[in-house]
């Protein structure tokens, strides 16, 4: 078994929850934690939702799970208050000016509808958990080799685009796996998505398990349920999920997901962490044999497929939208790269109570934006005039609207480049500098600080993957002294989900960061000139040969191809 598996054999990962309370009571330092429990404790702490900051000893990232992205105003207020009080940098790391854009005391909305905070100390975690317990929140298994946050459509129950509201199923599946010792030690993380929406907002094509709406006739009556997709994922070895020949009744969804987890638990690879994800098992067995294995372990009847009701992929809820409930609207606020102040999130929760009905909620979206729901039509303008909303208005330019960024090198142990501030800066600059066609509402630009794909670059119109780049001179030579090293990225084009789903192509590698905006300006000038009627940017990128795209980029007034990846 690999090293992580050995760490999990030494102590069940969920036992770390009690240990966290003990470490906090003792005021244990990082050295004391490791001395008491060994270096495997850093891995096991992930089951508590805690990642150690490698570059800031003594501090953690804390991940809060939000099944389906749905928060009550009370829950949202507590999350914002926790960020404001506890996610604060010490003076030696810059204090309130730690980040030039956001300061400190901020939170990050993630592509999995979680909330992440930084600068968390172990001694503060029990109080955070106590506050969370009061409103029904948890960080348990926010990380680690088990079921992660279960995704859903952020507009569940609000829109005519859905066949039925699947949020109760999302919550039932989440409740089953959270804290369940039998399924808290899988070969690798286990990502699920469940939606009744026709537009697959929950991204079933890139998850381990995706349940999407379907209907099937039984005894001359139509019943709604789910079709299942399995084995999707990104990072290295990306794979689109495969359909199974099953129809899952809503009341059987928990058991079906359990059977899939059991199959993964028994048959998944526990040796090479690089190929331990469930998509490798599906690829190895093939979808038919994998389905057979699931059926063998499932205690409910699984009929064959019915009629698939998924029509495509939207994944964007920014803007002011009518709800199916008469007289109500929901407002999708644009949070570039998902980062906002904890106090701002508290204000959003207050605004939900002030301007919404008793059913008002805050919904987190997979594009790192958030929705505020159940707003009477005559209160929308008052909501948009709230001070917190000034920086997150629901009518952004197409680049701001589609901008996604991972944590990056600021806090992540794997991050090679800074991402959050760069994504925000670039998105706004591109909206100012590039005149896009009027019918192009969103350009998805996703930046990951490394190859792990937390920002999902492979499914974006424009995807970036962080690199350290050596600049070359006119003859292609690099400086052996290393003083020509800059932040850069691999540059991909043409990804999407939906009926025409495909991963992007990495068109150019090791592009110095300073050359990216000129390259994009050149690409969009060519796109605007050459596009066919209604053609979206990713569609144009696929129609045009990669050599042509590369030539357009290299024709920009910038050193687009003047670097090589450090280490090559």
Coordinates of C-alpha atoms in Angstrom, one line a residue:
X1 CA 0.0 0.0 0.0
X2 CA 1.1 3.6 -0.6
X3 CA 2.1 5.8 2.3
X4 CA -1.3 7.5 2.7
X5 CA -2.9 4.0 3.0
X6 CA -0.4 3.2 5.7
X7 CA -1.4 6.4 7.6
X8 CA -5.0 5.4 7.4
X9 CA -4.2 1.9 8.7
X10 CA -2.4 3.4 11.7
X11 CA -5.6 5.2 12.9
X12 CA -9.0 5.5 11.4
X13 CA -9.1 9.0 9.9
X14 CA -12.4 10.0 11.6
X15 CA -10.7 9.5 15.0
X16 CA -8.8 12.7 14.3
X17 CA -12.0 14.7 15.1
X18 CA -11.5 14.0 18.8
X19 CA -7.8 14.5 18.5
X20 CA -8.4 18.0 17.1
X21 CA -10.3 18.9 20.3
X22 CA -7.5 17.6 22.4
X23 CA -4.8 19.4 20.4
X24 CA -6.8 22.6 20.8
X25 CA -7.2 22.2 24.5
X26 CA -3.4 21.6 24.9
X27 CA -2.5 24.5 22.5
X28 CA -0.4 22.0 20.6
X29 CA 2.1 23.3 18.1
X30 CA 2.8 21.6 14.8
X31 CA 5.9 20.0 16.2
X32 CA 3.9 18.7 19.2
X33 CA 1.1 17.3 16.9
X34 CA 3.6 15.4 14.8
X35 CA 5.5 14.2 17.9
X36 CA 2.3 12.8 19.3
X37 CA 0.8 11.2 16.2
X38 CA 3.5 11.0 13.6
X39 CA 3.6 12.7 10.2
X40 CA 0.6 10.8 9.1
X41 CA -1.6 13.1 11.2
X42 CA -1.3 15.8 8.6
X43 CA -3.1 13.5 6.1
X44 CA -5.7 12.4 8.7
X45 CA -6.5 16.0 9.6
X46 CA -8.0 16.3 6.2
X47 CA -11.0 14.3 7.4
X48 CA -11.7 17.1 9.8
X49 CA -11.7 19.5 6.9
X50 CA -8.2 20.9 7.7
X51 CA -5.2 21.3 5.4
X52 CA -1.9 22.5 7.0
X53 CA -0.5 25.6 5.4
X54 CA 2.9 24.3 4.3
X55 CA 4.4 27.8 4.0
X56 CA 2.7 29.2 7.2
X57 CA 3.5 26.8 10.0
X58 CA 0.8 26.8 12.7
X59 CA -2.1 27.7 10.4
X60 CA -4.6 25.7 8.4
X61 CA -7.1 26.0 5.6
X62 CA -10.6 25.0 6.9
X63 CA -13.2 23.7 4.4
X64 CA -16.9 23.9 5.1
X65 CA -19.2 21.5 3.3
X66 CA -22.4 23.0 1.8
X67 CA -24.5 20.2 0.2
X68 CA -26.0 21.4 -3.0
X69 CA -24.6 24.9 -2.2
X70 CA -27.7 25.7 -0.2
X71 CA -27.4 27.9 2.9
X72 CA -30.0 29.5 5.1
X73 CA -29.3 33.1 6.0
X74 CA -28.4 32.0 9.5
X75 CA -25.8 29.5 8.2
X76 CA -24.3 32.1 5.8
X77 CA -24.1 34.6 8.6
X78 CA -22.2 32.1 10.9
X79 CA -19.8 31.3 8.1
X80 CA -19.1 35.0 7.4
X81 CA -18.6 35.7 11.1
X82 CA -16.2 32.8 11.5
X83 CA -14.2 34.1 8.6
X84 CA -14.2 37.6 10.0
X85 CA -13.1 36.5 13.5
X86 CA -10.8 33.6 12.9
X87 CA -9.4 33.7 9.3
X88 CA -7.0 36.5 10.3
X89 CA -3.3 36.6 9.5
X90 CA -0.8 37.3 12.2
X91 CA 1.3 40.5 12.1
X92 CA 4.4 38.5 11.0
X93 CA 2.6 37.5 7.9
X94 CA 1.1 40.9 7.1
X95 CA -1.9 41.0 9.4
X96 CA -4.9 42.9 7.9
X97 CA -2.8 43.8 4.9
X98 CA -1.7 40.3 4.2
X99 CA -3.3 40.3 0.8
X100 CA -3.0 43.5 -1.3
X101 CA -6.5 43.0 -2.7
X102 CA -8.6 41.4 0.1
X103 CA -6.5 42.0 3.2
X104 CA -7.4 39.1 5.4
X105 CA -10.6 37.7 7.1
X106 CA -11.9 36.5 3.7
X107 CA -13.5 33.3 2.4
X108 CA -13.3 31.4 -0.9
X109 CA -16.3 29.9 -2.6
X110 CA -15.1 26.8 -4.4
X111 CA -16.0 24.9 -7.5
X112 CA -17.5 22.2 -5.3
X113 CA -19.9 24.6 -3.5
X114 CA -17.7 24.5 -0.4
X115 CA -16.4 27.5 1.6
X116 CA -12.7 27.6 2.4
X117 CA -10.9 29.9 4.9
X118 CA -7.3 30.4 5.7
X119 CA -5.2 31.4 8.7
X120 CA -7.2 29.1 11.0
X121 CA -5.5 28.0 14.2
X122 CA -6.0 24.6 15.8
X123 CA -7.0 26.1 19.1
X124 CA -10.0 27.9 17.4
X125 CA -11.4 24.9 15.6
X126 CA -13.6 23.6 18.5
X127 CA -15.3 27.0 18.9
X128 CA -15.9 27.1 15.1
X129 CA -17.4 23.6 15.2
X130 CA -19.6 24.5 18.2
X131 CA -21.0 27.5 16.2
X132 CA -21.5 25.3 13.2
X133 CA -23.3 22.7 15.2
X134 CA -25.9 25.3 16.3
X135 CA -26.9 26.0 12.7
X136 CA -26.3 22.5 11.1
X137 CA -23.0 23.0 9.3
X138 CA -19.9 20.7 9.3
X139 CA -16.4 20.4 8.1
X140 CA -16.2 16.7 8.6
X141 CA -14.9 15.0 5.4
X142 CA -14.5 18.3 3.7
X143 CA -11.3 16.6 2.5
X144 CA -9.8 13.2 2.6
X145 CA -10.5 9.8 0.9
X146 CA -14.2 9.7 1.2
X147 CA -17.3 11.3 -0.1
X148 CA -16.7 15.0 -0.6
X149 CA -19.4 17.7 -0.7
X150 CA -22.3 16.5 -2.8
X151 CA -23.0 18.9 -5.7
X152 CA -26.4 20.1 -6.8
X153 CA -28.0 22.7 -9.0
X154 CA -27.8 26.1 -7.1
X155 CA -31.2 27.0 -8.4
X156 CA -32.9 23.8 -7.3
X157 CA -36.5 24.3 -6.5
X158 CA -36.5 27.7 -8.2
X159 CA -36.6 27.2 -11.9
X160 CA -38.7 25.7 -14.7
X161 CA -35.5 24.3 -16.1
X162 CA -35.7 21.4 -13.6
X163 CA -37.8 18.3 -13.9
X164 CA -38.0 18.0 -10.1
X165 CA -36.2 19.4 -7.0
X166 CA -33.4 17.0 -6.2
X167 CA -32.0 18.9 -3.2
X168 CA -33.7 16.5 -0.7
X169 CA -31.8 13.7 -2.4
X170 CA -28.5 15.7 -2.2
X171 CA -29.0 16.1 1.5
X172 CA -29.9 12.5 2.1
X173 CA -26.8 11.2 0.3
X174 CA -24.6 13.7 2.1
X175 CA -26.0 12.7 5.4
X176 CA -25.4 9.1 4.7
X177 CA -21.7 9.4 4.0
X178 CA -20.8 12.2 6.4
X179 CA -19.2 10.6 9.5
X180 CA -19.9 7.1 8.2
X181 CA -16.8 5.1 9.2
X182 CA -17.6 2.3 6.8
X183 CA -17.1 4.6 3.8
X184 CA -14.6 7.1 5.2
X185 CA -11.6 5.1 4.0
X186 CA -11.9 4.8 0.2
X187 CA -8.9 4.5 -2.1
X188 CA -9.2 8.2 -2.9
X189 CA -11.7 11.1 -2.8
X190 CA -15.2 10.3 -4.0
X191 CA -17.1 13.1 -5.7
X192 CA -20.9 13.0 -6.3
X193 CA -23.3 15.2 -8.0
X194 CA -27.1 15.0 -8.1
X195 CA -29.5 17.2 -10.0
X196 CA -33.1 17.3 -11.3
X197 CA -32.1 20.1 -13.6
X198 CA -32.2 19.7 -17.4
X199 CA -29.0 21.8 -17.8
X200 CA -26.7 19.7 -15.7
X201 CA -25.5 22.6 -13.6
X202 CA -23.9 20.2 -11.2
X203 CA -21.4 18.9 -13.8
X204 CA -22.1 15.2 -13.8
X205 CA -19.7 14.6 -16.7
X206 CA -16.6 15.3 -14.5
X207 CA -17.6 13.6 -11.3
X208 CA -17.1 10.1 -10.0
X209 CA -20.9 9.7 -9.7
X210 CA -23.4 11.9 -11.5
X211 CA -27.2 11.4 -11.1
X212 CA -29.1 13.4 -13.8
X213 CA -32.9 13.6 -14.4
X214 CA -34.7 10.9 -16.3
X215 CA -38.1 9.4 -16.6
X216 CA -39.3 5.8 -17.1
X217 CA -42.7 4.3 -17.6
X218 CA -43.9 1.7 -15.0
X219 CA -47.4 0.1 -15.6
X220 CA -48.3 2.8 -18.0
X221 CA -47.3 5.7 -15.7
X222 CA -44.3 7.9 -16.0
X223 CA -42.0 8.3 -13.0
X224 CA -39.2 10.7 -12.5
X225 CA -35.8 9.5 -11.3
X226 CA -32.2 9.5 -12.3
X227 CA -29.8 8.2 -14.9
X228 CA -26.3 7.6 -13.7
X229 CA -22.9 8.6 -15.0
X230 CA -19.7 7.3 -13.5
X231 CA -16.0 7.7 -13.8
X232 CA -15.6 11.4 -14.7
X233 CA -12.8 13.6 -13.5
X234 CA -10.0 16.1 -14.3
X235 CA -6.4 16.6 -13.2
X236 CA -3.9 14.3 -14.9
X237 CA -5.8 11.6 -16.9
X238 CA -9.0 13.6 -17.4
X239 CA -12.1 11.5 -18.3
X240 CA -15.7 12.2 -19.2
X241 CA -18.1 10.1 -17.2
X242 CA -19.7 7.0 -18.8
X243 CA -23.5 6.3 -18.7
X244 CA -24.7 3.2 -17.0
X245 CA -27.8 1.3 -18.0
X246 CA -29.7 2.0 -14.8
X247 CA -32.7 4.0 -13.7
X248 CA -32.4 5.1 -10.1
X249 CA -35.6 6.0 -8.2
X250 CA -35.1 9.0 -5.9
X251 CA -35.8 6.9 -2.9
X252 CA -33.1 4.4 -4.0
X253 CA -30.4 7.1 -4.6
X254 CA -28.7 6.7 -1.3
X255 CA -28.4 2.9 -1.7
X256 CA -27.2 3.2 -5.3
X257 CA -24.5 5.7 -4.3
X258 CA -23.5 3.3 -1.4
X259 CA -23.2 0.4 -3.8
X260 CA -20.9 2.5 -6.1
X261 CA -18.8 3.5 -3.1
X262 CA -18.7 -0.2 -2.0
X263 CA -17.5 -1.2 -5.4
X264 CA -14.8 1.5 -5.3
X265 CA -13.8 0.5 -1.8
X266 CA -13.3 -3.2 -2.7
X267 CA -11.9 -2.9 -6.2
X268 CA -10.1 0.5 -6.3
X269 CA -6.3 0.7 -6.4
X270 CA -4.6 1.4 -3.0
X271 CA -1.1 1.3 -4.3
X272 CA -0.4 4.1 -6.7
X273 CA -2.0 7.4 -5.6
X274 CA -1.6 8.7 -9.1
X275 CA -4.2 6.2 -10.5
X276 CA -6.4 5.7 -7.4
X277 CA -9.3 7.8 -8.5
X278 CA -12.5 5.9 -9.4
X279 CA -12.3 6.9 -13.1
X280 CA -9.3 4.7 -13.5
X281 CA -11.3 1.7 -12.1
X282 CA -14.1 2.5 -14.5
X283 CA -11.7 2.7 -17.4
X284 CA -10.0 -0.5 -16.4
X285 CA -13.2 -2.6 -16.0
X286 CA -15.2 -0.8 -18.7
X287 CA -18.6 0.7 -17.9
X288 CA -20.5 -2.6 -18.4
X289 CA -18.4 -4.6 -16.0
X290 CA -18.4 -1.7 -13.5
X291 CA -22.2 -1.6 -13.7
X292 CA -22.3 -5.4 -13.1
X293 CA -20.1 -4.9 -10.0
X294 CA -22.4 -2.2 -8.7
X295 CA -25.5 -4.3 -9.3
X296 CA -23.9 -7.2 -7.4
X297 CA -23.5 -4.9 -4.4
X298 CA -26.8 -3.0 -4.6
X299 CA -29.7 -4.1 -2.4
X300 CA -32.5 -2.5 -4.5
X301 CA -33.7 -3.2 -7.9
X302 CA -32.1 -1.2 -10.7
X303 CA -34.2 -1.1 -13.8
X304 CA -32.6 -0.3 -17.2
X305 CA -32.5 3.3 -18.5
X306 CA -35.6 5.3 -19.3
X307 CA -35.7 8.6 -21.2
X308 CA -32.8 11.0 -20.5
X309 CA -34.0 14.5 -19.7
X310 CA -30.7 16.4 -19.7
X311 CA -30.6 18.9 -22.5
X312 CA -27.1 20.5 -22.1
X313 CA -25.0 22.4 -19.7
X314 CA -25.4 25.9 -18.4
X315 CA -23.6 26.2 -15.1
X316 CA -24.1 30.0 -15.0
X317 CA -26.7 31.7 -12.8
X318 CA -25.3 35.3 -12.7
X319 CA -28.0 37.9 -13.3
X320 CA -31.6 38.6 -12.1
X321 CA -33.9 35.7 -12.9
X322 CA -37.5 34.9 -12.5
X323 CA -38.3 32.1 -10.1
X324 CA -41.2 29.7 -10.8
X325 CA -42.8 31.0 -7.7
X326 CA -44.9 33.9 -8.9
X327 CA -43.6 37.4 -8.0
X328 CA -40.2 36.2 -6.9
X329 CA -36.7 36.4 -8.3
X330 CA -33.3 35.2 -7.5
X331 CA -30.2 37.3 -8.0
X332 CA -26.9 35.7 -9.1
X333 CA -24.0 37.8 -7.8
X334 CA -20.6 37.7 -9.6
X335 CA -17.7 36.9 -7.3
X336 CA -14.6 36.8 -9.5
X337 CA -12.5 33.8 -8.4
X338 CA -14.9 33.2 -5.6
X339 CA -13.2 35.3 -2.9
X340 CA -15.0 37.9 -0.7
X341 CA -14.7 39.3 2.8
X342 CA -16.3 37.4 5.7
X343 CA -18.0 40.6 6.7
X344 CA -19.4 41.0 3.2
X345 CA -20.9 37.5 3.5
X346 CA -22.5 38.4 6.8
X347 CA -24.0 41.4 5.0
X348 CA -25.3 39.2 2.2
X349 CA -27.0 37.0 4.8
X350 CA -28.5 40.1 6.4
X351 CA -29.7 41.3 3.0
X352 CA -31.4 38.0 2.4
X353 CA -33.4 38.4 5.5
X354 CA -34.1 42.0 4.8
X355 CA -35.2 41.8 1.2
X356 CA -36.2 38.1 0.8
X357 CA -39.2 36.2 2.0
X358 CA -39.0 33.7 4.9
X359 CA -37.8 31.1 2.3
X360 CA -34.8 33.3 1.3
X361 CA -31.5 31.4 1.0
X362 CA -27.9 31.9 -0.2
X363 CA -26.8 29.4 -2.8
X364 CA -23.2 28.7 -3.8
X365 CA -22.5 27.9 -7.5
X366 CA -19.8 25.7 -9.1
X367 CA -18.5 28.8 -11.0
X368 CA -17.6 30.4 -7.6
X369 CA -20.5 32.8 -7.6
X370 CA -23.5 32.9 -5.3
X371 CA -27.3 33.4 -5.6
X372 CA -29.6 35.2 -3.2
X373 CA -33.1 33.7 -3.6
X374 CA -36.8 34.4 -3.0
X375 CA -36.6 38.2 -3.5
X376 CA -39.9 39.9 -4.3
X377 CA -39.7 41.7 -7.6
X378 CA -40.2 45.1 -6.0
X379 CA -37.3 44.5 -3.6
X380 CA -34.6 43.6 -6.2
X381 CA -33.4 47.2 -6.8
X382 CA -33.1 47.7 -3.0
X383 CA -31.1 44.5 -2.8
X384 CA -28.7 45.6 -5.6
X385 CA -28.2 48.9 -3.8
X386 CA -26.9 47.2 -0.7
X387 CA -23.2 48.2 0.0
X388 CA -22.0 44.6 0.0
X389 CA -23.3 44.2 -3.6
X390 CA -21.2 47.0 -5.1
X391 CA -18.3 44.7 -6.0
X392 CA -20.4 41.7 -7.0
X393 CA -23.1 43.2 -9.4
X394 CA -25.1 40.7 -11.5
X395 CA -24.3 42.3 -14.9
X396 CA -20.5 41.7 -15.3
X397 CA -18.6 41.6 -18.6
X398 CA -18.1 38.1 -20.1
X399 CA -14.6 37.5 -18.8
X400 CA -15.5 38.5 -15.2
X401 CA -18.6 36.4 -15.4
X402 CA -16.7 33.2 -16.4
X403 CA -13.5 33.7 -14.3
X404 CA -12.6 30.8 -12.0
X405 CA -9.4 30.5 -9.9
X406 CA -8.0 28.0 -7.5
X407 CA -6.2 28.8 -4.2
X408 CA -2.8 29.1 -5.9
X409 CA 0.6 29.5 -4.4
X410 CA -0.6 32.0 -1.8
X411 CA -1.7 29.1 0.5
X412 CA -1.7 25.8 -1.4
X413 CA 1.3 23.5 -1.0
X414 CA 1.1 22.5 -4.6
X415 CA 0.5 25.9 -6.2
X416 CA 3.2 27.1 -8.5
X417 CA 1.8 30.5 -9.4
X418 CA -0.4 33.1 -7.7
X419 CA -4.0 32.8 -9.0
X420 CA -6.7 34.7 -7.1
X421 CA -5.6 38.3 -7.6
X422 CA -4.3 37.5 -11.1
X423 CA -7.7 36.1 -12.2
X424 CA -9.5 39.1 -10.8
X425 CA -7.1 41.6 -12.4
X426 CA -7.0 39.8 -15.8
X427 CA -10.8 39.3 -16.0
X428 CA -11.4 43.0 -15.5
X429 CA -8.7 44.1 -17.8
X430 CA -10.0 41.8 -20.6
X431 CA -13.5 43.1 -20.2
X432 CA -12.0 46.6 -20.6
X433 CA -9.7 45.8 -23.5
X434 CA -11.6 43.3 -25.6
X435 CA -14.9 44.0 -27.4
X436 CA -16.7 40.7 -27.6
X437 CA -19.7 40.0 -29.7
X438 CA -23.0 41.1 -28.2
X439 CA -24.4 37.5 -28.1
X440 CA -21.4 36.2 -26.1
X441 CA -22.5 36.5 -22.5
X442 CA -19.7 34.5 -20.9
X443 CA -16.2 33.5 -21.6
X444 CA -15.1 30.8 -19.2
X445 CA -11.5 31.5 -18.2
X446 CA -10.2 29.1 -15.5
X447 CA -6.8 29.2 -13.8
X448 CA -5.2 26.4 -11.8
X449 CA -2.0 27.1 -10.0
X450 CA -0.7 23.6 -10.8
X451 CA -1.8 20.5 -12.7
X452 CA -4.3 19.3 -10.1
X453 CA -7.2 21.1 -11.9
X454 CA -9.0 22.5 -8.8
X455 CA -10.1 25.4 -11.1
X456 CA -11.3 22.9 -13.8
X457 CA -9.3 24.4 -16.6
X458 CA -9.9 21.5 -19.0
X459 CA -13.6 22.3 -19.4
X460 CA -13.1 26.1 -20.0
X461 CA -13.0 28.2 -23.1
X462 CA -9.6 29.3 -21.9
X463 CA -7.7 27.2 -19.4
X464 CA -4.4 27.9 -17.6
X465 CA -2.2 25.5 -15.7
X466 CA 0.6 27.1 -13.6
X467 CA 4.3 26.6 -14.5
X468 CA 7.6 28.1 -13.5
X469 CA 9.0 29.3 -16.8
X470 CA 12.6 30.0 -17.9
X471 CA 12.8 32.8 -20.4
X472 CA 14.8 32.1 -23.5
X473 CA 16.8 34.7 -25.5
X474 CA 16.5 35.2 -29.3
X475 CA 18.6 32.1 -29.9
X476 CA 16.5 29.9 -27.6
X477 CA 19.1 29.8 -24.8
X478 CA 18.2 30.0 -21.1
X479 CA 20.3 31.4 -18.2
X480 CA 21.7 28.6 -16.1
X481 CA 21.9 31.0 -13.1
X482 CA 18.1 31.0 -12.7
X483 CA 17.6 34.7 -12.7
X484 CA 15.4 34.4 -15.8
X485 CA 12.6 32.4 -14.0
X486 CA 9.1 33.9 -14.1
X487 CA 5.6 32.7 -13.4
X488 CA 3.9 31.3 -16.4
X489 CA 1.4 28.8 -17.5
X490 CA 0.3 26.2 -20.1
X491 CA -2.4 27.8 -22.3
X492 CA -5.4 25.7 -23.3
X493 CA -8.3 26.5 -25.6
X494 CA -11.7 24.9 -26.5
X495 CA -13.1 23.1 -23.5
X496 CA -16.8 22.7 -22.5
X497 CA -19.3 20.5 -20.9
X498 CA -22.8 19.6 -22.3
X499 CA -24.0 18.0 -25.4
X500 CA -20.7 19.0 -27.2
X501 CA -18.5 18.2 -24.3
X502 CA -14.8 18.0 -24.8
X503 CA -11.6 18.8 -22.9
X504 CA -9.5 21.7 -24.2
X505 CA -6.3 21.3 -26.1
X506 CA -3.1 22.6 -24.5
X507 CA -2.2 24.7 -27.4
X508 CA 0.9 26.4 -26.0
X509 CA 3.0 25.5 -23.0
X510 CA 5.2 27.5 -20.7
X511 CA 3.8 30.9 -21.7
X512 CA 5.2 33.7 -19.5
X513 CA 2.4 35.4 -17.6
X514 CA 3.2 38.8 -19.0
X515 CA 2.5 37.5 -22.5
X516 CA -1.0 36.0 -21.8
X517 CA -3.2 39.1 -22.2
X518 CA -1.7 40.2 -25.5
X519 CA -2.1 36.6 -26.8
X520 CA -5.8 36.7 -25.7
X521 CA -6.3 40.0 -27.4
X522 CA -4.9 38.6 -30.6
X523 CA -7.1 35.5 -30.4
X524 CA -10.3 37.4 -29.8
X525 CA -9.5 39.8 -32.7
X526 CA -9.2 36.7 -35.0
X527 CA -12.3 35.1 -33.5
X528 CA -14.4 38.3 -34.0
X529 CA -13.3 38.5 -37.6
X530 CA -13.7 34.8 -38.4
X531 CA -16.6 33.6 -36.3
X532 CA -19.7 32.1 -37.9
X533 CA -23.2 33.3 -36.8
X534 CA -23.7 32.5 -33.1
X535 CA -20.4 30.7 -32.8
X536 CA -19.0 30.7 -29.3
X537 CA -15.4 31.1 -28.6
X538 CA -14.7 27.5 -27.7
X539 CA -16.5 26.4 -30.8
X540 CA -14.3 28.6 -32.9
X541 CA -11.2 27.3 -31.2
X542 CA -12.2 23.7 -32.1
X543 CA -13.0 24.6 -35.7
X544 CA -9.6 26.3 -36.2
X545 CA -6.5 24.1 -36.2
X546 CA -4.2 24.3 -33.2
X547 CA -1.3 25.4 -35.5
X548 CA -3.4 28.4 -36.6
X549 CA -4.3 29.3 -33.0
X550 CA -0.6 29.1 -32.1
X551 CA 0.3 31.3 -34.9
X552 CA -2.3 33.9 -33.9
X553 CA -0.9 33.9 -30.3
X554 CA 2.7 34.2 -31.4
X555 CA 1.7 37.1 -33.6
X556 CA 0.9 39.1 -30.6
X557 CA 3.3 41.9 -29.4
X558 CA 4.6 39.7 -26.6
X559 CA 7.0 36.9 -25.9
X560 CA 4.4 34.1 -26.1
X561 CA 6.7 31.3 -27.1
X562 CA 9.8 32.6 -25.4
X563 CA 10.0 30.3 -22.5
X564 CA 10.4 26.7 -21.4
X565 CA 9.0 24.9 -18.4
X566 CA 11.6 25.0 -15.6
X567 CA 13.1 21.6 -15.2
X568 CA 12.7 20.7 -18.9

